[in-house]
Amino acid sequence: MTSHLPLLEIKNLSKSYGAVKAVNDVSIHIDRGEIAGLIGPNGSGKSTFFDCSTGLAKPDTGTVVLDGQDITGWSLNRIAREGRMLRSFQKTVTFRSLDVEENLVIAGQMFTFPSITSTFGLGKMSRQRVGGLRERARDLIKMAGLWDVRHQPAGNLSGGQQKLIQFASMLMPEPKLILLDEPMAGINPKIIERVVDTIRYANKSLGVSFLVIEHNIDVVTSICQRVIVLDQGAKLVEGLPGDIIQDQRVREAYLGG
Ligand SMILES: Nc1ncnc2c1ncn2[C@@H]1O[C@H](COP(=O)(O)OP(=O)(O)OP(=O)(O)O)[C@@H](O)[C@H]1O
Ligand SMILES: [Mg+2]
């Protein structure tokens, strides 16, 4: 029985780059169905913590257990495909010449289809699955407020809309857990609202859990049930958003006194 265990449990994670201890002995967990926040000053190790949790970088020490399975040392791809834990990057990645709907369908195919389909072509079953993916894509496109632009090439759309495409694409392979690195950076308030709504929808209706790095403290307090604070690579404190923003240590380290 794994259902009583946390969805993600990371213990004693450390990572140094030369003399810099980017992450220093950090342990956290994410519960099933939770939206947790990860905050801290610039350079406090948040992105490095994501890198080491998702297989992009190798931690020096520590273990990563996802849904009861030790995935420490797995590659980014294997963690995405087999573990169904995805992460976003600060830079937006879309297929610019393909339209919005095709971007989502392809995102679903990349994870759903084994590579043999490229050898044997798409059979009858696979065509049905493409149909299912298209339906899922359309639901997500509506949810993300992209319905009116669904047949436009992704490259023609605004940066904010491309973020929404990227985010909706991540929901296509039915992930268990998504790690978002500053999803609101550089987008306007209207799109921020859309991303917030889409995160809530994914959480409530699709059952996706989240760990979100975010500097916008209003967004953090509105969507996160729990907040973890990093400072100089180490965990400073964790707790309810309301308590965290009142915490004197957090105010001194991060929120400016
Ligand atoms: N690939 C790398 N090579 C060398 N040093 C790195 C590398 N990645 C991160 N660092 C260093 O590790 C420390 C933590 O950086 P990291 O990017 O994880 O912080 P962050 O909390 O994500 O910051 P920000 O809020 O600015 O995104 C910094 O001192 C950074 O310079
Ligand atoms: Mg970062």
CSV table of C-alpha atoms and ligand atoms in Angstrom, one decimal, residues 46-48 90 181-182 213, ligand 2:
chain,number,residue,atom,x,y,z
A,46,LYS,CA,15.4,26.4,-5.7
A,47,SER,CA,16.0,25.5,-9.4
A,48,THR,CA,19.0,23.3,-8.4
A,90,GLN,CA,11.9,29.1,-17.2
A,181,ASP,CA,9.8,26.9,-12.0
A,182,GLU,CA,8.5,30.4,-11.9
A,213,ILE,CA,8.7,27.9,-7.4
B,2,MG,MG,15.7,29.5,-10.2
